[in-house]
Amino acid sequence: MAFMKSAILVCVTAVLTVYLPQLWTKTRPIITAGTVQPGFEPVAELFRENFKNGVEYPTAGSALSVYYKGSKVVDIWGGYADSEAGRPWKEDTLTIAFSATKGMAALCMAVLVDRGHLDYNKTVASYWPEFAQNGKEKVTVRMLLNHQAGLSEISDEDTYALLGDQDALGDFLARYAPEWEPGTAQKYHAWSFGLYASQLLRRADPKHRTLGQFFKEEIAQPFGIDFHIGFPLELYHRYPRLSWASAFMWLKETISNPTMRQFVWNRLIAGELGAAFKPIEFQEFMIPEKLALEQPSACGVGTARALAQVYGILANGGATLKGQKLLSEGILKKVMDEARTPDGVAATGVTFNLGFLVEMGAKRFGHPGAGGQYGVADPQHRIGIGYVSSYISTAGSGGYDDRFDPLREVTYKCITKLEAK
């Protein structure tokens, strides 16, 4: 009987946690806008329907963009950049991409390889001698970009204070000892990936730029990509108010997400109960000064259009319709053709190669970000897709995302119909 009372109390508390705040939430009109090319109207219809039926979070905003055969065919947005202030999401609203930033970092490295300044198969130490400390002398560029270097435990807390001093940051990263023998295992380098990539790029780039500077000067400005690694303070007025799940909603989303269930289970086994059940809070990612620092692992800021534009170019053979070359087809071929699931890693059909996340069965590559940010290229169908949201859902940590995946599916259906004509 005591157990039943406790269970009922938990259920009632959960319901009140979810629904009571809605009584004080100011209802605002549903707003969606943008353009789609003929044949892609179902994508815009589903996008708007997601805001009507609650798939899209009511106090947040999102955007979706699709490039097909080099042309922009979908560019839509909706919801609110700041629901409390009634500020709608606009055409130029941009938001944090979290780990989708890693895809842009991988692209910078690929551009250097394409120009002959970097070789995936050479050691990192051949460009950055100090890196060879503490057993890292045999780590290749490929190992580093494929999350096999044994440097995964470096955290934001370890490096945040050093982001403003690249030399000091480089010294710290060079001294760090691997957690396992490099090349023998793969574990996601959540915070360290972009930092090591940037330090390596500084040594390999003839101009010795940071990764954020390189991206701006070699990719963003020449190709008109509205994405920033080191977010300018003067653009902060375009940034949204982030929102994320309550404790109960976080638990609900986690239970329905296989990847997050595994994360919680792993933390429980390790005895890290706090980390297992504490939802991540994202206030720090609304601080302009934090976003202004270059953190190429997780703090890039941009539009869905920017992500779709980059991956649309890569899916189109590495060039725009006007012939402007971003990356050679030879390098792009390496991303897909050289993708392998490492020994000791479960064969899920998803792996990392040269810094990109590769869906080998679907023959797509790109990189997702926490909360549901997506950037993906499909060279087979010449499609580039970008999706961003200011609502940070656990779905973005793996599994099926009710916001993005149905939009991608209907996009493919539209393309199939067009190609059948």
CSV table of C-alpha atoms in Angstrom, one decimal:
chain,number,residue,atom,x,y,z
A,1,MET,CA,0.0,0.0,0.0
A,2,ALA,CA,2.8,2.4,0.8
A,3,PHE,CA,4.4,1.6,-2.5
A,4,MET,CA,1.1,2.4,-4.3
A,5,LYS,CA,0.8,5.7,-2.5
A,6,SER,CA,4.3,6.7,-3.4
A,7,ALA,CA,3.7,5.7,-7.1
A,8,ILE,CA,0.6,7.8,-7.3
A,9,LEU,CA,2.3,10.7,-5.6
A,10,VAL,CA,5.1,10.5,-8.2
A,11,CYS,CA,2.6,10.4,-11.1
A,12,VAL,CA,0.6,13.3,-9.8
A,13,THR,CA,3.8,15.4,-9.3
A,14,ALA,CA,4.9,14.6,-12.8
A,15,VAL,CA,1.6,15.7,-14.3
A,16,LEU,CA,1.6,18.9,-12.3
A,17,THR,CA,5.2,19.6,-13.2
A,18,VAL,CA,4.4,19.4,-16.9
A,19,TYR,CA,0.9,21.0,-17.1
A,20,LEU,CA,0.7,23.6,-14.3
A,21,PRO,CA,3.4,25.9,-15.8
A,22,GLN,CA,1.3,26.0,-19.0
A,23,LEU,CA,-1.4,27.8,-17.1
A,24,TRP,CA,0.9,30.8,-16.7
A,25,THR,CA,2.5,30.5,-20.2
A,26,LYS,CA,1.4,33.2,-22.5
A,27,THR,CA,-0.1,31.8,-25.6
A,28,ARG,CA,1.3,33.3,-28.8
A,29,PRO,CA,0.2,32.9,-32.4
A,30,ILE,CA,1.9,30.2,-34.5
A,31,ILE,CA,4.3,31.9,-36.9
A,32,THR,CA,6.1,30.2,-39.8
A,33,ALA,CA,7.6,31.9,-42.8
A,34,GLY,CA,10.1,31.3,-45.7
A,35,THR,CA,10.0,29.9,-49.1
A,36,VAL,CA,9.9,26.5,-50.9
A,37,GLN,CA,10.4,25.7,-54.6
A,38,PRO,CA,7.5,24.0,-56.4
A,39,GLY,CA,7.3,20.4,-55.4
A,40,PHE,CA,8.5,21.0,-51.9
A,41,GLU,CA,5.3,22.4,-50.4
A,42,PRO,CA,4.7,19.3,-48.2
A,43,VAL,CA,7.9,20.1,-46.3
A,44,ALA,CA,6.6,23.6,-45.4
A,45,GLU,CA,3.2,22.1,-44.5
A,46,LEU,CA,4.7,19.5,-42.1
A,47,PHE,CA,7.0,22.2,-40.6
A,48,ARG,CA,3.9,24.4,-39.7
A,49,GLU,CA,2.0,21.4,-38.5
A,50,ASN,CA,4.8,20.6,-36.1
A,51,PHE,CA,4.2,23.9,-34.4
A,52,LYS,CA,0.4,23.4,-34.3
A,53,ASN,CA,0.6,19.9,-32.8
A,54,GLY,CA,3.3,20.5,-30.2
A,55,VAL,CA,6.1,18.6,-31.9
A,56,GLU,CA,8.0,21.9,-32.0
A,57,TYR,CA,8.3,23.4,-28.5
A,58,PRO,CA,5.9,26.3,-28.2
A,59,THR,CA,8.3,28.8,-26.6
A,60,ALA,CA,11.1,28.2,-29.0
A,61,GLY,CA,11.9,28.6,-32.7
A,62,SER,CA,13.4,26.4,-35.4
A,63,ALA,CA,14.6,26.6,-39.0
A,64,LEU,CA,15.1,24.2,-41.9
A,65,SER,CA,16.9,24.6,-45.1
A,66,VAL,CA,17.5,22.2,-48.0
A,67,TYR,CA,19.8,22.5,-51.0
A,68,TYR,CA,19.2,20.1,-54.0
A,69,LYS,CA,21.6,19.9,-56.9
A,70,GLY,CA,23.3,23.1,-55.8
A,71,SER,CA,20.1,25.2,-55.5
A,72,LYS,CA,18.2,26.2,-52.4
A,73,VAL,CA,14.8,24.6,-52.5
A,74,VAL,CA,13.6,24.9,-48.9
A,75,ASP,CA,14.3,27.8,-46.6
A,76,ILE,CA,11.7,28.0,-43.8
A,77,TRP,CA,11.6,29.1,-40.1
A,78,GLY,CA,9.1,29.5,-37.4
A,79,GLY,CA,8.3,30.1,-33.7
A,80,TYR,CA,10.0,32.6,-31.5
A,81,ALA,CA,13.6,33.7,-31.0
A,82,ASP,CA,12.4,35.0,-27.6
A,83,SER,CA,8.9,34.0,-26.6
A,84,GLU,CA,9.0,36.1,-23.4
A,85,ALA,CA,9.6,39.2,-25.4
A,86,GLY,CA,7.4,38.1,-28.3
A,87,ARG,CA,10.3,38.3,-30.7
A,88,PRO,CA,9.7,36.0,-33.6
A,89,TRP,CA,12.2,33.8,-35.3
A,90,LYS,CA,13.4,35.7,-38.4
A,91,GLU,CA,15.2,34.9,-41.7
A,92,ASP,CA,18.5,35.9,-40.2
A,93,THR,CA,18.1,34.4,-36.7
A,94,LEU,CA,21.0,32.1,-35.8
A,95,THR,CA,21.7,29.9,-32.9
A,96,ILE,CA,24.4,27.7,-31.4
A,97,ALA,CA,25.1,24.5,-33.4
A,98,PHE,CA,26.8,22.6,-30.6
A,99,SER,CA,28.6,19.6,-32.0
A,100,ALA,CA,27.4,20.4,-35.6
A,101,THR,CA,30.4,22.8,-35.3
A,102,LYS,CA,32.7,19.8,-35.5
A,103,GLY,CA,31.6,19.3,-39.1
A,104,MET,CA,32.8,22.8,-40.0
A,105,ALA,CA,36.1,22.0,-38.2
A,106,ALA,CA,36.4,18.8,-40.2
A,107,LEU,CA,35.8,20.8,-43.4
A,108,CYS,CA,38.6,23.2,-42.5
A,109,MET,CA,41.0,20.3,-42.1
A,110,ALA,CA,39.9,18.8,-45.4
A,111,VAL,CA,40.5,22.1,-47.1
A,112,LEU,CA,44.1,22.1,-45.8
A,113,VAL,CA,44.6,18.5,-47.0
A,114,ASP,CA,43.2,19.4,-50.4
A,115,ARG,CA,45.8,22.2,-50.7
A,116,GLY,CA,48.7,20.0,-49.7
A,117,HIS,CA,49.4,21.6,-46.3
A,118,LEU,CA,48.2,18.6,-44.3
A,119,ASP,CA,48.2,14.8,-44.7
A,120,TYR,CA,45.7,12.6,-42.8
A,121,ASN,CA,48.2,9.8,-42.6
A,122,LYS,CA,51.1,11.8,-41.1
A,123,THR,CA,51.6,12.1,-37.4
A,124,VAL,CA,50.2,15.2,-35.6
A,125,ALA,CA,53.7,15.6,-34.1
A,126,SER,CA,55.2,16.1,-37.6
A,127,TYR,CA,53.4,19.4,-37.7
A,128,TRP,CA,53.3,20.1,-34.0
A,129,PRO,CA,56.4,18.6,-32.3
A,130,GLU,CA,55.3,19.4,-28.7
A,131,PHE,CA,52.3,17.2,-29.2
A,132,ALA,CA,54.5,14.1,-29.0
A,133,GLN,CA,54.6,14.3,-25.2
A,134,ASN,CA,53.3,11.5,-22.9
A,135,GLY,CA,52.9,8.8,-25.5
A,136,LYS,CA,51.2,10.7,-28.3
A,137,GLU,CA,54.1,10.6,-30.8
A,138,LYS,CA,52.4,8.0,-33.0
A,139,VAL,CA,49.0,9.7,-33.2
A,140,THR,CA,48.1,10.4,-36.8
A,141,VAL,CA,45.9,13.2,-38.0
A,142,ARG,CA,43.4,10.6,-39.0
A,143,MET,CA,43.3,9.1,-35.5
A,144,LEU,CA,42.8,12.6,-34.0
A,145,LEU,CA,39.9,13.4,-36.3
A,146,ASN,CA,38.4,9.9,-35.9
A,147,HIS,CA,38.1,10.3,-32.1
A,148,GLN,CA,40.8,7.5,-31.6
A,149,ALA,CA,43.6,9.6,-29.9
A,150,GLY,CA,42.6,8.9,-26.3
A,151,LEU,CA,41.9,12.5,-25.4
A,152,SER,CA,38.2,12.3,-24.8
A,153,GLU,CA,38.0,13.3,-21.1
A,154,ILE,CA,39.1,16.9,-21.6
A,155,SER,CA,36.2,19.1,-20.5
A,156,ASP,CA,34.9,22.6,-20.9
A,157,GLU,CA,36.0,23.2,-17.3
A,158,ASP,CA,39.5,22.2,-18.1
A,159,THR,CA,39.9,24.5,-21.1
A,160,TYR,CA,37.5,27.4,-20.8
A,161,ALA,CA,39.9,29.8,-19.0
A,162,LEU,CA,42.5,29.1,-21.7
A,163,LEU,CA,40.4,29.8,-24.8
A,164,GLY,CA,41.6,33.4,-24.9
A,165,ASP,CA,45.3,32.4,-25.0
A,166,GLN,CA,46.0,30.1,-27.8
A,167,ASP,CA,49.6,29.5,-26.8
A,168,ALA,CA,48.7,28.5,-23.3
A,169,LEU,CA,45.9,26.3,-24.6
A,170,GLY,CA,48.3,24.6,-27.0
A,171,ASP,CA,50.8,23.9,-24.1
A,172,PHE,CA,48.0,22.3,-22.0
A,173,LEU,CA,46.8,20.1,-24.9
A,174,ALA,CA,50.3,19.1,-25.8
A,175,ARG,CA,51.0,17.9,-22.3
A,176,TYR,CA,47.8,15.9,-21.9
A,177,ALA,CA,48.4,12.2,-21.6
A,178,PRO,CA,46.2,9.8,-23.6
A,179,GLU,CA,43.6,7.8,-21.6
A,180,TRP,CA,44.3,4.7,-23.8
A,181,GLU,CA,46.8,3.6,-26.4
A,182,PRO,CA,46.0,5.8,-29.4
A,183,GLY,CA,44.5,4.0,-32.3
A,184,THR,CA,43.2,1.0,-30.3
A,185,ALA,CA,39.8,2.4,-29.3
A,186,GLN,CA,37.3,5.1,-30.3
A,187,LYS,CA,35.5,7.4,-27.9
A,188,TYR,CA,33.8,10.7,-28.7
A,189,HIS,CA,36.0,13.7,-28.0
A,190,ALA,CA,33.2,16.0,-27.2
A,191,TRP,CA,35.1,19.1,-26.1
A,192,SER,CA,38.7,18.4,-27.2
A,193,PHE,CA,38.1,17.6,-30.9
A,194,GLY,CA,37.9,21.1,-32.2
A,195,LEU,CA,40.6,22.4,-29.8
A,196,TYR,CA,43.2,19.9,-31.0
A,197,ALA,CA,42.1,20.5,-34.6
A,198,SER,CA,42.6,24.3,-34.2
A,199,GLN,CA,46.1,23.9,-32.7
A,200,LEU,CA,47.1,21.5,-35.5
A,201,LEU,CA,45.7,23.9,-38.1
A,202,ARG,CA,47.7,26.7,-36.6
A,203,ARG,CA,50.9,24.8,-37.4
A,204,ALA,CA,49.9,23.4,-40.8
A,205,ASP,CA,48.3,26.6,-42.2
A,206,PRO,CA,51.0,28.8,-43.9
A,207,LYS,CA,49.3,31.9,-42.3
A,208,HIS,CA,49.2,30.2,-38.9
A,209,ARG,CA,45.6,31.1,-38.3
A,210,THR,CA,43.2,29.6,-35.7
A,211,LEU,CA,40.5,27.4,-37.0
A,212,GLY,CA,37.9,30.1,-36.5
A,213,GLN,CA,39.9,32.6,-38.4
A,214,PHE,CA,40.6,30.1,-41.2
A,215,PHE,CA,36.9,29.2,-41.5
A,216,LYS,CA,35.9,32.9,-41.7
A,217,GLU,CA,38.5,33.8,-44.3
A,218,GLU,CA,38.6,30.7,-46.5
A,219,ILE,CA,35.0,29.4,-46.2
A,220,ALA,CA,32.5,31.8,-44.7
A,221,GLN,CA,33.4,35.0,-46.5
A,222,PRO,CA,34.2,33.6,-50.0
A,223,PHE,CA,31.0,31.5,-50.0
A,224,GLY,CA,28.7,33.7,-48.1
A,225,ILE,CA,28.2,31.2,-45.2
A,226,ASP,CA,26.5,32.7,-42.2
A,227,PHE,CA,28.3,30.6,-39.6
A,228,HIS,CA,30.8,31.8,-37.0
A,229,ILE,CA,33.4,30.0,-34.9
A,230,GLY,CA,34.0,32.8,-32.5
A,231,PHE,CA,30.7,34.7,-32.5
A,232,PRO,CA,31.0,38.5,-33.0
A,233,LEU,CA,29.5,40.4,-30.2
A,234,GLU,CA,27.8,42.8,-32.6
A,235,LEU,CA,25.7,40.0,-34.0
A,236,TYR,CA,24.3,38.9,-30.6
A,237,HIS,CA,21.0,40.7,-31.2
A,238,ARG,CA,20.2,37.9,-33.8
A,239,TYR,CA,20.7,35.2,-31.2
A,240,PRO,CA,17.7,33.5,-29.5
A,241,ARG,CA,16.8,32.7,-26.0
A,242,LEU,CA,17.5,29.0,-25.5
A,243,SER,CA,15.1,26.7,-23.7
A,244,TRP,CA,15.3,23.1,-22.5
A,245,ALA,CA,13.4,20.4,-20.9
A,246,SER,CA,12.1,20.5,-17.3
A,247,ALA,CA,13.5,17.7,-15.1
A,248,PHE,CA,10.4,15.6,-15.8
A,249,MET,CA,10.4,16.2,-19.6
A,250,TRP,CA,14.1,15.5,-19.6
A,251,LEU,CA,13.4,12.1,-18.0
A,252,LYS,CA,10.6,11.4,-20.4
A,253,GLU,CA,12.7,12.2,-23.4
A,254,THR,CA,15.6,10.2,-22.0
A,255,ILE,CA,13.5,7.1,-21.6
A,256,SER,CA,12.3,7.2,-25.2
A,257,ASN,CA,15.9,7.8,-26.5
A,258,PRO,CA,18.1,4.7,-26.9
A,259,THR,CA,21.3,6.7,-26.9
A,260,MET,CA,20.4,8.7,-23.8
A,261,ARG,CA,19.2,5.5,-22.0
A,262,GLN,CA,22.6,4.0,-22.6
A,263,PHE,CA,24.3,7.2,-21.4
A,264,VAL,CA,22.3,7.1,-18.1
A,265,TRP,CA,23.0,3.4,-17.7
A,266,ASN,CA,26.8,3.9,-18.2
A,267,ARG,CA,26.8,6.6,-15.6
A,268,LEU,CA,24.9,4.4,-13.1
A,269,ILE,CA,27.3,1.6,-13.6
A,270,ALA,CA,30.2,4.1,-13.0
A,271,GLY,CA,28.5,5.3,-9.8
A,272,GLU,CA,27.9,8.8,-11.2
A,273,LEU,CA,24.3,9.1,-10.1
A,274,GLY,CA,24.3,12.9,-10.2
A,275,ALA,CA,25.5,12.9,-13.8
A,276,ALA,CA,23.0,10.3,-14.8
A,277,PHE,CA,19.9,12.1,-13.6
A,278,LYS,CA,20.8,15.7,-13.7
A,279,PRO,CA,19.5,17.5,-16.9
A,280,ILE,CA,22.1,19.7,-18.6
A,281,GLU,CA,21.5,23.4,-18.2
A,282,PHE,CA,22.4,25.7,-21.0
A,283,GLN,CA,22.4,29.3,-19.5
A,284,GLU,CA,26.1,29.6,-20.1
A,285,PHE,CA,25.5,29.3,-23.9
A,286,MET,CA,23.6,32.5,-23.8
A,287,ILE,CA,26.6,34.5,-22.5
A,288,PRO,CA,27.9,36.6,-25.5
A,289,GLU,CA,31.5,36.6,-24.2
A,290,LYS,CA,31.5,32.8,-24.0
A,291,LEU,CA,30.2,32.5,-27.6
A,292,ALA,CA,32.8,35.0,-28.8
A,293,LEU,CA,35.6,32.6,-27.8
A,294,GLU,CA,36.7,30.1,-30.4
A,295,GLN,CA,35.6,26.6,-29.3
A,296,PRO,CA,35.4,24.6,-32.6
A,297,SER,CA,34.0,21.5,-30.8
A,298,ALA,CA,30.7,22.9,-29.7
A,299,CYS,CA,30.2,26.7,-29.8
A,300,GLY,CA,29.8,27.6,-33.5
A,301,VAL,CA,26.8,29.8,-34.2
A,302,GLY,CA,24.9,30.0,-37.5
A,303,THR,CA,21.7,29.5,-39.4
A,304,ALA,CA,20.1,26.3,-40.8
A,305,ARG,CA,20.7,27.9,-44.2
A,306,ALA,CA,24.4,28.1,-43.5
A,307,LEU,CA,24.6,24.4,-42.6
A,308,ALA,CA,22.5,23.4,-45.6
A,309,GLN,CA,24.6,25.6,-47.9
A,310,VAL,CA,27.9,24.1,-46.9
A,311,TYR,CA,26.6,20.5,-47.1
A,312,GLY,CA,24.8,21.3,-50.3
A,313,ILE,CA,28.1,22.4,-51.9
A,314,LEU,CA,29.8,19.2,-50.6
A,315,ALA,CA,26.9,17.1,-51.9
A,316,ASN,CA,27.2,18.8,-55.3
A,317,GLY,CA,30.8,17.6,-55.9
A,318,GLY,CA,32.4,20.3,-53.7
A,319,ALA,CA,31.4,23.2,-55.9
A,320,THR,CA,28.7,25.8,-56.3
A,321,LEU,CA,26.6,26.1,-59.4
A,322,LYS,CA,28.8,29.0,-60.5
A,323,GLY,CA,31.8,26.7,-60.4
A,324,GLN,CA,33.3,28.1,-57.1
A,325,LYS,CA,35.3,25.2,-55.6
A,326,LEU,CA,35.2,24.5,-51.9
A,327,LEU,CA,36.6,21.0,-51.9
A,328,SER,CA,37.8,18.5,-54.5
A,329,GLU,CA,35.8,15.4,-55.3
A,330,GLY,CA,38.9,13.3,-54.4
A,331,ILE,CA,38.7,14.4,-50.8
A,332,LEU,CA,35.0,14.0,-50.7
A,333,LYS,CA,35.4,10.5,-52.0
A,334,LYS,CA,37.7,9.7,-49.0
A,335,VAL,CA,35.0,10.7,-46.5
A,336,MET,CA,32.6,8.0,-47.7
A,337,ASP,CA,34.9,5.4,-49.2
A,338,GLU,CA,37.4,5.2,-46.3
A,339,ALA,CA,34.8,5.1,-43.6
A,340,ARG,CA,35.2,2.0,-41.4
A,341,THR,CA,33.8,0.9,-38.1
A,342,PRO,CA,36.8,0.6,-35.7
A,343,ASP,CA,37.6,-2.8,-34.1
A,344,GLY,CA,35.9,-3.1,-30.7
A,345,VAL,CA,33.1,-0.7,-31.7
A,346,ALA,CA,29.6,-2.1,-32.3
A,347,ALA,CA,28.6,-2.0,-36.0
A,348,THR,CA,25.7,0.5,-36.0
A,349,GLY,CA,26.1,1.7,-39.6
A,350,VAL,CA,27.3,5.0,-38.2
A,351,THR,CA,30.9,5.9,-37.7
A,352,PHE,CA,33.4,8.8,-37.8
A,353,ASN,CA,35.7,9.4,-40.7
A,354,LEU,CA,38.0,12.4,-41.1
A,355,GLY,CA,36.0,14.3,-38.5
A,356,PHE,CA,32.6,13.8,-40.1
A,357,LEU,CA,29.9,11.4,-38.8
A,358,VAL,CA,29.1,9.0,-41.6
A,359,GLU,CA,25.9,7.0,-42.1
A,360,MET,CA,27.4,4.2,-44.2
A,361,GLY,CA,24.1,2.6,-45.2
A,362,ALA,CA,22.4,5.8,-46.3
A,363,LYS,CA,25.7,7.1,-47.8
A,364,ARG,CA,25.4,10.4,-46.0
A,365,PHE,CA,27.8,12.4,-43.9
A,366,GLY,CA,27.8,15.5,-41.7
A,367,HIS,CA,27.5,16.1,-38.0
A,368,PRO,CA,24.7,16.5,-35.5
A,369,GLY,CA,24.7,18.7,-32.5
A,370,ALA,CA,23.2,18.5,-29.0
A,371,GLY,CA,19.6,19.5,-28.7
A,372,GLY,CA,18.7,18.6,-32.3
A,373,GLN,CA,21.0,20.6,-34.6
A,374,TYR,CA,21.7,18.9,-37.9
A,375,GLY,CA,23.9,19.4,-40.9
A,376,VAL,CA,24.1,16.6,-43.4
A,377,ALA,CA,25.2,15.9,-47.0
A,378,ASP,CA,23.9,13.2,-49.3
A,379,PRO,CA,26.2,13.1,-52.4
A,380,GLN,CA,24.3,10.3,-53.9
A,381,HIS,CA,21.1,12.4,-54.2
A,382,ARG,CA,23.0,15.8,-54.2
A,383,ILE,CA,21.2,17.0,-51.1
A,384,GLY,CA,22.4,19.2,-48.3
A,385,ILE,CA,20.2,19.8,-45.2
A,386,GLY,CA,20.5,22.1,-42.2
A,387,TYR,CA,18.1,22.2,-39.2
A,388,VAL,CA,18.6,24.3,-36.0
A,389,SER,CA,16.3,24.9,-33.0
A,390,SER,CA,16.5,27.0,-29.8
A,391,TYR,CA,14.8,24.2,-27.9
A,392,ILE,CA,17.4,21.8,-26.6
A,393,SER,CA,15.9,18.3,-26.8
A,394,THR,CA,17.6,15.1,-25.8
A,395,ALA,CA,16.5,13.7,-29.2
A,396,GLY,CA,19.5,15.5,-30.6
A,397,SER,CA,21.8,13.1,-28.6
A,398,GLY,CA,20.8,10.2,-30.8
A,399,GLY,CA,17.7,8.2,-31.8
A,400,TYR,CA,14.7,9.4,-33.8
A,401,ASP,CA,14.0,13.1,-33.6
A,402,ASP,CA,10.3,13.8,-34.1
A,403,ARG,CA,11.1,17.3,-35.3
A,404,PHE,CA,13.9,16.7,-37.9
A,405,ASP,CA,13.5,13.1,-39.1
A,406,PRO,CA,10.0,13.4,-40.5
A,407,LEU,CA,11.0,16.7,-42.3
A,408,ARG,CA,14.0,14.9,-43.8
A,409,GLU,CA,11.7,12.0,-44.8
A,410,VAL,CA,9.1,14.2,-46.5
A,411,THR,CA,12.0,16.1,-48.3
A,412,TYR,CA,13.2,12.8,-49.8
A,413,LYS,CA,9.6,11.9,-50.9
A,414,CYS,CA,9.3,15.3,-52.7
A,415,ILE,CA,12.6,14.7,-54.5
A,416,THR,CA,11.6,11.1,-55.4
A,417,LYS,CA,8.4,12.5,-57.0
A,418,LEU,CA,10.3,15.2,-58.9
A,419,GLU,CA,12.9,12.8,-60.2
A,420,ALA,CA,10.1,10.4,-61.4
A,421,LYS,CA,8.6,13.0,-63.7
